[in-house]
PDB file of C-alpha atoms in Angstrom:
ATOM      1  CA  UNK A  16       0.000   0.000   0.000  1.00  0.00           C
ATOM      2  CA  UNK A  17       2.996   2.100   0.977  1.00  0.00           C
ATOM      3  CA  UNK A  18       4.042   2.394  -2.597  1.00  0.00           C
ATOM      4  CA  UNK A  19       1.216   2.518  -4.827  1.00  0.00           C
ATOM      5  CA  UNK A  20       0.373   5.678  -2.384  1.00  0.00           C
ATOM      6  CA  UNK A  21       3.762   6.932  -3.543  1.00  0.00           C
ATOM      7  CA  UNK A  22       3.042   6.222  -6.657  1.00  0.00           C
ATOM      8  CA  UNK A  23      -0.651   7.823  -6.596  1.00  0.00           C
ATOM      9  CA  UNK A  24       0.067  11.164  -4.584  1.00  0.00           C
ATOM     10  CA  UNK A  25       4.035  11.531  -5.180  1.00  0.00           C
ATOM     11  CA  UNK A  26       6.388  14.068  -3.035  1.00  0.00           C
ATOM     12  CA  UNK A  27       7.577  16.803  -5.023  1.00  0.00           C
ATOM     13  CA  UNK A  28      10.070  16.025  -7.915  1.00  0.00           C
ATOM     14  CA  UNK A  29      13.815  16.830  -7.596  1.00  0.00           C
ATOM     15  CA  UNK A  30      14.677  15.951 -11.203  1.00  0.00           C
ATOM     16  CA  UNK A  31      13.550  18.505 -13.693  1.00  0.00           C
ATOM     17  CA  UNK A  32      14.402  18.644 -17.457  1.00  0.00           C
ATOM     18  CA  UNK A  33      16.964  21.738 -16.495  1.00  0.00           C
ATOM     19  CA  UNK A  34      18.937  18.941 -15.409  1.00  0.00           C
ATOM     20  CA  UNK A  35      19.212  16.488 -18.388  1.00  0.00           C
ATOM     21  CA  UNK A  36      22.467  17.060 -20.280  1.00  0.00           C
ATOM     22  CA  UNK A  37      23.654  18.231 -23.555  1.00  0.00           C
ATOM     23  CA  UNK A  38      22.901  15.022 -26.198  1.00  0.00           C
ATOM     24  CA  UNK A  39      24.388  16.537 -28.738  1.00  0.00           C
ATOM     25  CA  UNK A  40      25.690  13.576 -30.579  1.00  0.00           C
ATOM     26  CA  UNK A  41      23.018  11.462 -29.580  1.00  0.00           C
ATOM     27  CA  UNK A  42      19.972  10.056 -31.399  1.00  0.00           C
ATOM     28  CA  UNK A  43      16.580   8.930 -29.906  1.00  0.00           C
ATOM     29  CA  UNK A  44      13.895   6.478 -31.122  1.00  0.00           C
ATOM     30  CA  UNK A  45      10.329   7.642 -29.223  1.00  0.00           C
ATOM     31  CA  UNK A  46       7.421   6.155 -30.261  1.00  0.00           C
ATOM     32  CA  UNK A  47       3.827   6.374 -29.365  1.00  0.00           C
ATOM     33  CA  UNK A  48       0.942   8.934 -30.596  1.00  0.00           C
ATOM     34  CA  UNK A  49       1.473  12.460 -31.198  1.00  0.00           C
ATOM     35  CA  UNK A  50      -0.934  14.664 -31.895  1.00  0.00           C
ATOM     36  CA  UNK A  51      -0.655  19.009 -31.740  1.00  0.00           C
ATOM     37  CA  UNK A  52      -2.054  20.534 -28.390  1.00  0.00           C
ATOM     38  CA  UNK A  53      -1.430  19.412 -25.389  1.00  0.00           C
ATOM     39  CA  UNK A  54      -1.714  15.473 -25.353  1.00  0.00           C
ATOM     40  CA  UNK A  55       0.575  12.525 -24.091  1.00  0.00           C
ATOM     41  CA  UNK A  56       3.562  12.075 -22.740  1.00  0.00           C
ATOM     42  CA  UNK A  57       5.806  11.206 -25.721  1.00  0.00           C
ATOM     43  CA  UNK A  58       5.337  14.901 -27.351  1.00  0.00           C
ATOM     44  CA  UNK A  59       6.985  16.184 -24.026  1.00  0.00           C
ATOM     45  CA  UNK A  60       9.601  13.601 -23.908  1.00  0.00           C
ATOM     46  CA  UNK A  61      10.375  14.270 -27.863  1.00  0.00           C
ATOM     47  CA  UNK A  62      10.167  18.336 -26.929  1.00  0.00           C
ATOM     48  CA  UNK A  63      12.847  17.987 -24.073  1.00  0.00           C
ATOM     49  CA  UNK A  64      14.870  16.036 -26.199  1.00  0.00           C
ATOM     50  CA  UNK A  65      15.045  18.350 -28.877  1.00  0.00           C
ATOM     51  CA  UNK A  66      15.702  20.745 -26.504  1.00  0.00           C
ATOM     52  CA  UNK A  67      18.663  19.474 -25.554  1.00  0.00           C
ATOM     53  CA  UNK A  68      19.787  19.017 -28.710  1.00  0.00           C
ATOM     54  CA  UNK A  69      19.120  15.106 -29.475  1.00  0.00           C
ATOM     55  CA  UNK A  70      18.449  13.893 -32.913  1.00  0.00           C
ATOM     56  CA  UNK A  71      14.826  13.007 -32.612  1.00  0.00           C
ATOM     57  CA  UNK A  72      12.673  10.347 -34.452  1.00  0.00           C
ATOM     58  CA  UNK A  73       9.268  10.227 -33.621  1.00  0.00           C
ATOM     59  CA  UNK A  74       7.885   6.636 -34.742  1.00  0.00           C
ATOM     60  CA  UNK A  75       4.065   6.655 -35.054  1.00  0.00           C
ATOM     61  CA  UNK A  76       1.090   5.025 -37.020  1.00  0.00           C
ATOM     62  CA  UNK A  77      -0.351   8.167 -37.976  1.00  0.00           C
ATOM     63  CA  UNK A  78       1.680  10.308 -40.278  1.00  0.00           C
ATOM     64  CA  UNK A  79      -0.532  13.226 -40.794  1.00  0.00           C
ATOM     65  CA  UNK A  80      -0.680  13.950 -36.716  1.00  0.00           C
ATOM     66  CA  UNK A  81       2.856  12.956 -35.863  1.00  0.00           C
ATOM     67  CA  UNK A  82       4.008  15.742 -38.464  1.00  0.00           C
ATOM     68  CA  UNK A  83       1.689  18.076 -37.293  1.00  0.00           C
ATOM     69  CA  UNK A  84       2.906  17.376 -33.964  1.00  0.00           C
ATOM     70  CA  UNK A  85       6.569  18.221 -34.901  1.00  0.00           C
ATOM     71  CA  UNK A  86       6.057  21.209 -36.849  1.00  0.00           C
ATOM     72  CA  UNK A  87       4.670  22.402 -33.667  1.00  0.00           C
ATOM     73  CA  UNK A  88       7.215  21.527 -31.627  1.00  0.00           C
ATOM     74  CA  UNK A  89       9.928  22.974 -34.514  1.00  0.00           C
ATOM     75  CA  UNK A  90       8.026  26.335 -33.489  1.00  0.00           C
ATOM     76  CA  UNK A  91       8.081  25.895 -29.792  1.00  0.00           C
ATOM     77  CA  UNK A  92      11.866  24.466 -30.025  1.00  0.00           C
ATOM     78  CA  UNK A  93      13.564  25.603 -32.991  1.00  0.00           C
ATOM     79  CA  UNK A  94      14.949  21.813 -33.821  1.00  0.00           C
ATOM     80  CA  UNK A  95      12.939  19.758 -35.733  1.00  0.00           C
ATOM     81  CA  UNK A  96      12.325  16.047 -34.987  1.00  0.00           C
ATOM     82  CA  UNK A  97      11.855  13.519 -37.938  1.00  0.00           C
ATOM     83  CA  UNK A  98       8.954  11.284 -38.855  1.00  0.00           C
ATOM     84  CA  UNK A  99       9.427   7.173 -38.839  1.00  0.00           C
ATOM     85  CA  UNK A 100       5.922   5.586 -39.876  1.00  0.00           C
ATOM     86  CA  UNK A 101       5.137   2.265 -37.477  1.00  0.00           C
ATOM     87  CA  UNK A 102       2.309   0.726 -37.103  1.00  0.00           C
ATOM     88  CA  UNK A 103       3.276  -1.886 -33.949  1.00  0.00           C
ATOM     89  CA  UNK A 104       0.801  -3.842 -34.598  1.00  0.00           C
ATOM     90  CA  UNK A 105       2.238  -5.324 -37.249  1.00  0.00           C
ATOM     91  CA  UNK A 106       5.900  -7.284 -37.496  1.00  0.00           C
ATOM     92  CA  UNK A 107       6.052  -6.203 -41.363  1.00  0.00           C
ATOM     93  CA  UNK A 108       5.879  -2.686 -40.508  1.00  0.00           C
ATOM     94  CA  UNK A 109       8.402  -2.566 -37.347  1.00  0.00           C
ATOM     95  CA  UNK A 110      10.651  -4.341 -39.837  1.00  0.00           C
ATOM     96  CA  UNK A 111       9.758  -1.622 -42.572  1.00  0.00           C
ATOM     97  CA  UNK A 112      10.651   1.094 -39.928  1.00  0.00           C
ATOM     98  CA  UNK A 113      13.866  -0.190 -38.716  1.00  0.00           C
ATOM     99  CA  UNK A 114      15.453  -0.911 -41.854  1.00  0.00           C
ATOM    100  CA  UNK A 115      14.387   3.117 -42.868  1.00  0.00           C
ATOM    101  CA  UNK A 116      15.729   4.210 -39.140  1.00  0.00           C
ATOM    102  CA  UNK A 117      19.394   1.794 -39.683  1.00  0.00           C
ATOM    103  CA  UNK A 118      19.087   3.309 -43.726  1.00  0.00           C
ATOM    104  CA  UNK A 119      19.460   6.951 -42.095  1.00  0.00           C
ATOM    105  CA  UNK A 120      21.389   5.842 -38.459  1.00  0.00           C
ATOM    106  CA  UNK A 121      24.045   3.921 -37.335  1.00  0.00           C
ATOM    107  CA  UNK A 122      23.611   3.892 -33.533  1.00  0.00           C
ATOM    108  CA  UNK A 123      20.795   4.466 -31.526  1.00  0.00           C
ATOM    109  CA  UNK A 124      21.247   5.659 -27.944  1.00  0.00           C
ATOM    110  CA  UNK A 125      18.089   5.860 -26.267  1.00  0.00           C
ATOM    111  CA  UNK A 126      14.916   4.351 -27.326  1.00  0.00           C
ATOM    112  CA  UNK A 127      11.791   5.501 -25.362  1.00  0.00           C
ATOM    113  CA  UNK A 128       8.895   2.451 -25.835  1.00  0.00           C
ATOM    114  CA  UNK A 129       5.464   4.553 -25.168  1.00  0.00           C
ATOM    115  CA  UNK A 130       2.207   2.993 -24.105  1.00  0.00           C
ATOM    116  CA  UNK A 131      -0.706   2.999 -26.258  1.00  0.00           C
ATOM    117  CA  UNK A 132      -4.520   3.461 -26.144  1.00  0.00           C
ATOM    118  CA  UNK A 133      -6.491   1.647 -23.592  1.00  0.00           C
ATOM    119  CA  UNK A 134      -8.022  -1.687 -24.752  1.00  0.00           C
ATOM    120  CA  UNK A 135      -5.335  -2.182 -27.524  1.00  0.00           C
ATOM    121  CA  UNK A 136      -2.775  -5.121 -26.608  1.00  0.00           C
ATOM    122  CA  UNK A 137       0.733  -4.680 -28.476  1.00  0.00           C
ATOM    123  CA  UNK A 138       1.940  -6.880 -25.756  1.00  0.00           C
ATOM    124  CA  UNK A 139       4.907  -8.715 -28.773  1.00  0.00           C
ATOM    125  CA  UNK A 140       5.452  -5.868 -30.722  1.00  0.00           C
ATOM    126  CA  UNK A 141       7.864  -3.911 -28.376  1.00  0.00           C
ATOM    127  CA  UNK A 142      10.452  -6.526 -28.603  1.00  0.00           C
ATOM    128  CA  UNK A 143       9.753  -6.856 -32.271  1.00  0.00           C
ATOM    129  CA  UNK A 144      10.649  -2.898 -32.920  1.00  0.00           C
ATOM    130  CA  UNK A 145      13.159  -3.487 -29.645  1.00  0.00           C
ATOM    131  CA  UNK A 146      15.283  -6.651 -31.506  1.00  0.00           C
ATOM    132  CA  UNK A 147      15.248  -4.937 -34.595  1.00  0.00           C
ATOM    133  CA  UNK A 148      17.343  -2.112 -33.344  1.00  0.00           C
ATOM    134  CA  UNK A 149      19.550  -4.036 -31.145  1.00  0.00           C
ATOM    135  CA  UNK A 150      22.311  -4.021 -33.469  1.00  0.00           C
ATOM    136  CA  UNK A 151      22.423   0.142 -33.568  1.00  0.00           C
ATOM    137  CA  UNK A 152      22.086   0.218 -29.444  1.00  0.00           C
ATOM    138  CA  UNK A 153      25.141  -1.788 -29.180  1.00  0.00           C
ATOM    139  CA  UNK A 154      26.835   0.227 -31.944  1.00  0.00           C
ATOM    140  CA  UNK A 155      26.029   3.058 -29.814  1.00  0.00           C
ATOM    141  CA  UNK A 156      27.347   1.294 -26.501  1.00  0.00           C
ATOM    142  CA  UNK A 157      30.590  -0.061 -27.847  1.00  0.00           C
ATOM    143  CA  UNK A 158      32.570   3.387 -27.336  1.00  0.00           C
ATOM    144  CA  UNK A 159      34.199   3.561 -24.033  1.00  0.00           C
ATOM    145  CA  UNK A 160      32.346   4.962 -21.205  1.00  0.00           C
ATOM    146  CA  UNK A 161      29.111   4.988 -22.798  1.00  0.00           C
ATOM    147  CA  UNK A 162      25.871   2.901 -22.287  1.00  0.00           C
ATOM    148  CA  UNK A 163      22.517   2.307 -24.446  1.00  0.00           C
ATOM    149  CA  UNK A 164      19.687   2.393 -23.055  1.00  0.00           C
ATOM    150  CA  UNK A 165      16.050   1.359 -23.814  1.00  0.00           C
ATOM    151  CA  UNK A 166      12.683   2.917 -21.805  1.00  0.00           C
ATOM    152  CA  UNK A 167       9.803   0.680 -21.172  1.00  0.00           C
ATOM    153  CA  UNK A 168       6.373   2.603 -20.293  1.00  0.00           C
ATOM    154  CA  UNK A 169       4.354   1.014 -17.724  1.00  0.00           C
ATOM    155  CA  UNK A 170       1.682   2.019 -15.143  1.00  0.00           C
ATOM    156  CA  UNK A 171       0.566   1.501 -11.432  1.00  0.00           C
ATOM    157  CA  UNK A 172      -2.413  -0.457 -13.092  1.00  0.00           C
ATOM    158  CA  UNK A 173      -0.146  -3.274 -13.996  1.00  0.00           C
ATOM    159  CA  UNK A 174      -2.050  -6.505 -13.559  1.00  0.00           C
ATOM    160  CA  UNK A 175      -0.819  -9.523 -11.426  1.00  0.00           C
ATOM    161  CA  UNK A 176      -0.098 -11.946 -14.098  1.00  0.00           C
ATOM    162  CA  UNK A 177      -0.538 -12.619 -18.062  1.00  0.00           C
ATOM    163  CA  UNK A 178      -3.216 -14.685 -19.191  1.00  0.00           C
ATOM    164  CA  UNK A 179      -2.134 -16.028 -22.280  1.00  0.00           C
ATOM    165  CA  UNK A 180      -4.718 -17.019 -23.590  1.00  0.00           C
ATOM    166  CA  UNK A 181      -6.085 -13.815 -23.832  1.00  0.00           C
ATOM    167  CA  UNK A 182      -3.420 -12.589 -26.072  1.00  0.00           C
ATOM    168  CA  UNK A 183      -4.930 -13.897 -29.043  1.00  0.00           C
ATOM    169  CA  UNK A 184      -8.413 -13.909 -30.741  1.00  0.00           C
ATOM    170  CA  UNK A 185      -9.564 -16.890 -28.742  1.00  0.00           C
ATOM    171  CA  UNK A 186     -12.803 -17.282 -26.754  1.00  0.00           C
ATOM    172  CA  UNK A 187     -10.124 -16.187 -23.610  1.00  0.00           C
ATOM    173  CA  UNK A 188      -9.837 -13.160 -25.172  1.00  0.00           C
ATOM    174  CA  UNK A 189     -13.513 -12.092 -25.280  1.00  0.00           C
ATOM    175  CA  UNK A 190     -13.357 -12.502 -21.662  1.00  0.00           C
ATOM    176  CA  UNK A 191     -11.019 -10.374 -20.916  1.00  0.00           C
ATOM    177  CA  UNK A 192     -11.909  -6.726 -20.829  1.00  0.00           C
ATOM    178  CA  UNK A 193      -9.874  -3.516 -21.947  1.00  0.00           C
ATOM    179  CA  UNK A 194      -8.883  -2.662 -18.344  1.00  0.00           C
ATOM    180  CA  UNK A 195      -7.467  -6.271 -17.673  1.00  0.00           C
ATOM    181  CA  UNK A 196      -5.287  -6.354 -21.043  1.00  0.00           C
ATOM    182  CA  UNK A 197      -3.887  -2.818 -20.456  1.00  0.00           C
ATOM    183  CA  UNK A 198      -2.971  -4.104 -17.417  1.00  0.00           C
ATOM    184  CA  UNK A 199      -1.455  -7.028 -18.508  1.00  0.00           C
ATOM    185  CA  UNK A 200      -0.008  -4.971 -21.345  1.00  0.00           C
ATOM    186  CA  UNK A 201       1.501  -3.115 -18.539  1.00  0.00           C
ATOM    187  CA  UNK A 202       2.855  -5.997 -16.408  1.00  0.00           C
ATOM    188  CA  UNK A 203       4.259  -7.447 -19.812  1.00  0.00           C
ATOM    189  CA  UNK A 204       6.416  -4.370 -19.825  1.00  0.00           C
ATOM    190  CA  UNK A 205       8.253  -4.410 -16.561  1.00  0.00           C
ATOM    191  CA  UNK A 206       8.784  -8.369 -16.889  1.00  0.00           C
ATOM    192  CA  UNK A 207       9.908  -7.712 -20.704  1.00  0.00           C
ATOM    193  CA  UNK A 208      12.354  -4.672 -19.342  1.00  0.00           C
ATOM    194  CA  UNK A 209      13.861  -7.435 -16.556  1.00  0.00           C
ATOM    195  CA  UNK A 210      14.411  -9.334 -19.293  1.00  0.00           C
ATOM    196  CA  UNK A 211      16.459  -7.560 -22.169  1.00  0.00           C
ATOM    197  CA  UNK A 212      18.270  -6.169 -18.605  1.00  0.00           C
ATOM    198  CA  UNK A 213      19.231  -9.655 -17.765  1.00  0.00           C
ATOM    199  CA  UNK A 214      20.332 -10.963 -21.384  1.00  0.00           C
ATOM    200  CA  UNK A 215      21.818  -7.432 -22.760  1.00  0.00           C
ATOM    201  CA  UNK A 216      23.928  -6.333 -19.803  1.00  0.00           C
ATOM    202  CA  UNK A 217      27.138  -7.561 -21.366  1.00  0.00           C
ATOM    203  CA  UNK A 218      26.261  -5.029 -24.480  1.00  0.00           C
ATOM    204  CA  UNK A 219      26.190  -2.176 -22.680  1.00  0.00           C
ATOM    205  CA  UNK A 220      22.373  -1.902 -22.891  1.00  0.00           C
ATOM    206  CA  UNK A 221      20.372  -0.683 -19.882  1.00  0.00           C
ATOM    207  CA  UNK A 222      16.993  -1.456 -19.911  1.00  0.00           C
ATOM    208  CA  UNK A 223      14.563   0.296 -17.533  1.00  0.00           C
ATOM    209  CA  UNK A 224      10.967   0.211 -16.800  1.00  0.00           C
ATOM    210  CA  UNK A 225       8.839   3.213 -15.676  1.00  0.00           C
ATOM    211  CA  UNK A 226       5.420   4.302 -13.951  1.00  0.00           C
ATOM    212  CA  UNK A 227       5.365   7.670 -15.767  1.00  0.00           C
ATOM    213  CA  UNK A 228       2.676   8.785 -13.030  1.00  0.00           C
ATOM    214  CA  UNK A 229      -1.719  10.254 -13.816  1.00  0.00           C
ATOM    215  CA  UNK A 230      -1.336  12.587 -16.442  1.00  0.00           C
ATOM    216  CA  UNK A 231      -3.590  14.379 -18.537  1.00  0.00           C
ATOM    217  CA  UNK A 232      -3.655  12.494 -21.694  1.00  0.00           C
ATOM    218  CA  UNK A 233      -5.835  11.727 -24.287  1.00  0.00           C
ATOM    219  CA  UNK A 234      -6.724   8.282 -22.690  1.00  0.00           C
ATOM    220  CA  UNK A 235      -8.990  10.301 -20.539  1.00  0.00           C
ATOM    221  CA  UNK A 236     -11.547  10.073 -23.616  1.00  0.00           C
ATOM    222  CA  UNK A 237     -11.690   6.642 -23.084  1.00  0.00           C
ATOM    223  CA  UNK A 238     -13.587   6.907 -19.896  1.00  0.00           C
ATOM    224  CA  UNK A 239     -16.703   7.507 -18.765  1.00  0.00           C
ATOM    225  CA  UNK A 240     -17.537  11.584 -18.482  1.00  0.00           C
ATOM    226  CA  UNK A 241     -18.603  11.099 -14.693  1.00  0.00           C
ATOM    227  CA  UNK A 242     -15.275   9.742 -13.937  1.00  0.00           C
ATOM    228  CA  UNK A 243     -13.110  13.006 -15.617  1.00  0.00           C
ATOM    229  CA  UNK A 244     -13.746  15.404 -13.216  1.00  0.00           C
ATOM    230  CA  UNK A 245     -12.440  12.809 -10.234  1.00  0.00           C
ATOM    231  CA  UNK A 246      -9.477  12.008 -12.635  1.00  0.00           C
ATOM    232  CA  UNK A 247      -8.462  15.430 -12.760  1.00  0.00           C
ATOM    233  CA  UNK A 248      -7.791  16.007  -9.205  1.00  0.00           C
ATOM    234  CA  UNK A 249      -5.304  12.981  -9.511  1.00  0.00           C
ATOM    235  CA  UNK A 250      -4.014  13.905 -12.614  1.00  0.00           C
ATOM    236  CA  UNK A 251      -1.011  15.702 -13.527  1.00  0.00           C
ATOM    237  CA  UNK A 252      -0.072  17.478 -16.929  1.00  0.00           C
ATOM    238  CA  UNK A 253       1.921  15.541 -19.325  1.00  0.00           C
ATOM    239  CA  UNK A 254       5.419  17.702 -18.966  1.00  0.00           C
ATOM    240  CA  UNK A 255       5.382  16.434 -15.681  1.00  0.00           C
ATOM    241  CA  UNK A 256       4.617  12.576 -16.556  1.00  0.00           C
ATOM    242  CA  UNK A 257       7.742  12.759 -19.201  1.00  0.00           C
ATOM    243  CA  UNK A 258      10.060  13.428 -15.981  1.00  0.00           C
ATOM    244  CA  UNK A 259      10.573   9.416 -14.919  1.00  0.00           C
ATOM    245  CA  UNK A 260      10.894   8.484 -18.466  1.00  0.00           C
ATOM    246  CA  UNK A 261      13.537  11.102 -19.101  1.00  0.00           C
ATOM    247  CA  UNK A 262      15.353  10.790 -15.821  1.00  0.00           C
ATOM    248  CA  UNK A 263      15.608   7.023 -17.252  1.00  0.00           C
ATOM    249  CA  UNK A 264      16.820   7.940 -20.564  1.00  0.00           C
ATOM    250  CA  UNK A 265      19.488  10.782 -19.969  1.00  0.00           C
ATOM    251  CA  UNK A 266      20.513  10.776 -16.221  1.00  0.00           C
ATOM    252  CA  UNK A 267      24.541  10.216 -16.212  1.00  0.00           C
ATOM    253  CA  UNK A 268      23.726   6.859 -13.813  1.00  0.00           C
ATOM    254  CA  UNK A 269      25.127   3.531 -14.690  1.00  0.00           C
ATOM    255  CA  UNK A 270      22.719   1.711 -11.563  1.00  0.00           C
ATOM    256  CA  UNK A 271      19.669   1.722 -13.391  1.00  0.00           C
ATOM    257  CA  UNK A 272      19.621  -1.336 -14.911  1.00  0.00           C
ATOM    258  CA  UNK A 273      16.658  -3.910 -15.048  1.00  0.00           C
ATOM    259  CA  UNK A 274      15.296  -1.119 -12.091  1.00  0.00           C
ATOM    260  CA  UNK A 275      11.619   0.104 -12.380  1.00  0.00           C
ATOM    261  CA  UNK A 276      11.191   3.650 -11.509  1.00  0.00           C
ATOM    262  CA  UNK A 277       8.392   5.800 -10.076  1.00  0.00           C
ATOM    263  CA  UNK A 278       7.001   9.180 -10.147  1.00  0.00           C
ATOM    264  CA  UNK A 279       8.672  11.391 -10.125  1.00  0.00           C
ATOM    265  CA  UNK A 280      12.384   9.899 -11.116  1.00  0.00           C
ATOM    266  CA  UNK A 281      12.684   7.657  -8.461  1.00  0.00           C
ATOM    267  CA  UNK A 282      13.845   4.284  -8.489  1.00  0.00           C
ATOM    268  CA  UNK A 283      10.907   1.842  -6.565  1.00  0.00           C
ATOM    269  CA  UNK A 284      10.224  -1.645  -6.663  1.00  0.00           C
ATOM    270  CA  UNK A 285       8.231  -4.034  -9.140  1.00  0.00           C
ATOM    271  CA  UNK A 286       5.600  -6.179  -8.115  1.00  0.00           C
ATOM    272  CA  UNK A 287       6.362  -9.445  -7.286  1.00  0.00           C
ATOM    273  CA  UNK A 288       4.699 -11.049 -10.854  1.00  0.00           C
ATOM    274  CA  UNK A 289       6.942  -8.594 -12.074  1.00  0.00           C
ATOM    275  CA  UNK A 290       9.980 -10.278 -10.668  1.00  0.00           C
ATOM    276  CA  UNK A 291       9.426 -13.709 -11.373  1.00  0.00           C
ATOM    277  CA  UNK A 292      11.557 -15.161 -13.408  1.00  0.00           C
ATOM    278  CA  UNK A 293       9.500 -17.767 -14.442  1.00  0.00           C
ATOM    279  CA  UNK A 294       7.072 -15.300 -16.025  1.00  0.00           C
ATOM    280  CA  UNK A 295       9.776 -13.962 -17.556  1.00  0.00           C
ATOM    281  CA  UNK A 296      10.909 -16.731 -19.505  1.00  0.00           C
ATOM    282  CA  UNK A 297       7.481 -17.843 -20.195  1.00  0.00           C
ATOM    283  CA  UNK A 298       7.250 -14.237 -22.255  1.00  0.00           C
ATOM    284  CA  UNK A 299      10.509 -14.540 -23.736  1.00  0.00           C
ATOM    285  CA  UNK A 300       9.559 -17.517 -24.845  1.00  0.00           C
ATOM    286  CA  UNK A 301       6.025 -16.641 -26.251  1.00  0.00           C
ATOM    287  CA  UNK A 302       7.107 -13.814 -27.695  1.00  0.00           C
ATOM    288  CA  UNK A 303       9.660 -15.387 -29.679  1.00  0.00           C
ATOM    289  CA  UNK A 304       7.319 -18.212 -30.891  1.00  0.00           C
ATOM    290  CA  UNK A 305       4.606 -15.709 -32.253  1.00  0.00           C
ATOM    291  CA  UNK A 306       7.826 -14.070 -34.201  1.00  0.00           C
ATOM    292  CA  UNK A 307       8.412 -17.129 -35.567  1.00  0.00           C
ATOM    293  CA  UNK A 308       4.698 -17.623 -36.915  1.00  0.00           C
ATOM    294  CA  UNK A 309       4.649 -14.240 -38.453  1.00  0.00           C
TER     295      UNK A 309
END
């Protein structure tokens, strides 16, 4: 109970994006769904980035929003990010967006894996973008000193364990109800970040997980309209959800690996279906079946 208070009604943050670094030099992957005005957390991360003079590429299904999104921030910033098309739901086009990103880069340095909308379950196709782009986030951790790192988005609605079953369009599935496969969508994510922290280690990749903390999003239009006024006294607005994500990506700290973090930039502790290794593997191992039958 202790932490998912924490986690609910955190103390005030003592990482701000003042403190993130120069990246000159450095190139960043985030994906999720950008639209103009004020909506989701990836737009901040992408606008802090930019700030701090990272080469951004925003990877998104819709093309028409995403570059809508960065001429705005181009006006807000001065730097302009650039457009990768991917549609995660599909292994053809994460393949079709990592050959254009390794056409253009060499190394990647950070990439930032975003949630998605409520009731959608892309549970397979973060590792699919994630193994894909291995090869450029161990180009960019084989100089000395330095260390790749990979973000995994998660959520203090994380379920207690993976069904499965559910994961496919089987009669499970029909049982299962948007709230329960975000959730598991959001366990998968921590026990998937565990994992590439376990097996890439030796690379030079750190792999971290994150509760980016209520925000203001667009997934408030996915509930109910008596519910949004409650919301908004817990919510917070996205700038302030892309601090744990950011802290995660571009804090000088080599002790972050495998950890989950917490609002606001603070390193907490996964559940324990998070931390079981036997779930692990049993993803791992899913996953890279369903890659196989693709």
């Amino acid at each position: 109970m202790g932490q998912k208070w924490s986690q609910t009604f955190p103390p005030a943050a003592r990482f701000s994006v003042d403190q993130i670094p120069d990246l000159s030099g450095k190139v960043m992957v985030v994906t999720g769904k950008f639209e103009c005005g004020n909506t989701g957390i990836g737009k901040e991360i992408v606008r802090a980035l930019l700030l701090h003079n990272a080469k951004v590429y925003m990877a998104s299904r819709n093309a028409e929003k995403a570059k809508a999104a960065i001429e705005e921030l181009k006006k807000d910033t001065g730097k302009q990010a650039m457009f990768l098309e991917l549609d995660l739901a599909s292994l053809k086009s994460a393949r079709k967006t990592a050959e254009e990103f390794l056409s253009k880069e060499q190394e990647l340095h950070v990439l930032f894996n975003n949630g998605w909308v409520i009731g959608t379950m892309f549970l397979m196709e973060t590792p699919h973008s994630m193994d894909l782009l291995m090869p450029a986030l161990i180009a960019a951790a084989s100089h000395a000193g330095q260390k790749a790192r990979v973000i995994f988005t998660s959520s203090i609605a994380a379920s207690e364990n993976i069904n499965f079953d559910s994961l496919k369009g089987t009669p499970a599935r029909k049982k299962v109800g948007a709230d329960q496969r975000y959730g598991q969508f959001k366990l998968a994510n921590i026990v998937l970040a565990r994992e590439v922290a376990q097996r890439y280690d030796d690379k030079g990749v750190i792999t971290v997980s994150v509760d980016p903390g209520g925000t203001k999003t667009g997934l408030r239009q996915h509930m109910p309209n008596w519910v949004r006024p409650m919301l908004n006294l817990l919510l917070h607005p996205p700038a302030k959800g892309a601090l744990t994500p950011l802290y995660a990506g571009t804090i000088e700290s080599t002790d972050l690996n495998g950890k989950f973090l917490i609002p606001w930039a603070r390193v907490g502790v996964a559940s324990a279906a998070a931390q079981n290794p036997q779930l692990g593997q049993e993803l791992w191992s899913y996953l890279e079946e369903e890659v196989k039958l693709k």
